[in-house]
Every structure is written in structure tokens, then in C-alpha cells.
Amino acid sequence: MGLKDLLCSKRTPFEELWKQVEGIPAGAKKQILADLSYKTKRKMERRTPKEVEKAVVKAFEEINNGSIEPIDLLIRELL
């Protein structure tokens, strides 16, 4: 754990945060969950459910517009 992590605002455990994310269909949430790396989950823990939702929706939009980047990488870059 680095200094940045120690100084960071309160973290929400990923599992609890993911339950609070709305606006994404359950099937999509299940598939995304299987594709997320540990690094991305840790980054999500520092965000609000709304911020996570916006990043996931934007990642989907980029994929629909032709992006070939993995969903995990897109979400991590958008957070």
C-alpha cells in the first residue's frame, strides 16, 4: 500500500460498490464483473457508484463505436 492509498479518501469495498451501481443491465454487469482485473476493481473502489456507472456506459459506447480495446482497459482509463 502506497502513500497515495493511505491519503486517499474512504474506499468502498468493490463487492458493495458493484451492488450500488445502477443503470447497467444485470446480464451486462455479470459479464463485466468476469472481465475486470484486480487493478481496475481497486481503482473503482475510490469512485462513487455514479462515477463507475458513467465509466462503464462510456466504455460500452466506445466499443459500440468500433473500439477493440478490452472493456477492462477502457473502464480503467475512464476512471
XYZ file of C-alpha atoms in Angstrom:
79
model
C 0.000 0.000 0.000
C 1.477 3.286 -1.102
C 1.282 6.736 0.377
C -1.379 7.698 -2.164
C -3.588 4.848 -0.903
C -3.122 5.940 2.704
C -4.086 9.516 1.891
C -6.943 8.527 -0.403
C -10.497 9.152 0.656
C -12.585 6.337 2.078
C -12.774 3.247 -0.099
C -15.914 1.232 -0.623
C -15.232 -2.498 -0.907
C -15.659 -3.490 -4.535
C -18.449 -6.007 -3.955
C -20.555 -3.433 -2.125
C -19.808 -0.719 -4.681
C -20.747 -3.001 -7.596
C -24.137 -3.731 -5.952
C -24.797 0.023 -5.768
C -24.068 0.660 -9.453
C -27.363 1.156 -11.283
C -28.247 1.826 -14.889
C -26.463 -1.234 -16.262
C -28.453 -4.378 -17.139
C -27.860 -7.314 -14.772
C -26.525 -9.536 -17.557
C -24.023 -6.897 -18.612
C -22.928 -6.356 -15.005
C -22.310 -10.073 -14.627
C -20.228 -10.224 -17.818
C -18.243 -7.102 -16.941
C -17.532 -8.470 -13.477
C -15.917 -11.531 -15.061
C -13.697 -9.281 -17.225
C -12.474 -6.821 -14.585
C -8.900 -7.054 -13.335
C -7.853 -6.583 -9.743
C -6.219 -3.276 -10.695
C -9.444 -1.913 -12.198
C -11.524 -3.051 -9.222
C -9.143 -1.266 -6.840
C -9.418 1.915 -8.904
C -13.226 1.634 -8.851
C -13.206 1.433 -5.048
C -12.079 5.066 -4.934
C -15.060 6.231 -7.001
C -18.768 6.684 -6.373
C -21.302 4.258 -7.864
C -22.398 7.024 -10.250
C -18.829 7.613 -11.469
C -18.396 3.877 -12.047
C -21.694 3.721 -13.937
C -20.640 6.613 -16.194
C -17.284 4.958 -16.958
C -18.922 1.616 -17.802
C -21.552 3.231 -20.034
C -18.873 5.283 -21.814
C -16.746 2.137 -22.308
C -19.758 0.398 -23.889
C -20.260 3.386 -26.185
C -16.633 3.249 -27.291
C -16.923 -0.479 -28.045
C -20.134 0.127 -29.998
C -18.275 2.789 -31.982
C -15.579 0.336 -33.020
C -13.027 0.262 -30.212
C -11.162 -3.023 -29.994
C -9.668 -2.321 -26.563
C -10.691 -4.704 -23.760
C -13.554 -3.451 -21.576
C -11.294 -3.648 -18.515
C -8.746 -1.282 -20.028
C -11.387 1.154 -21.285
C -13.064 1.363 -17.879
C -9.731 1.816 -16.057
C -8.731 4.641 -18.429
C -12.093 6.374 -17.975
C -11.952 6.352 -14.182
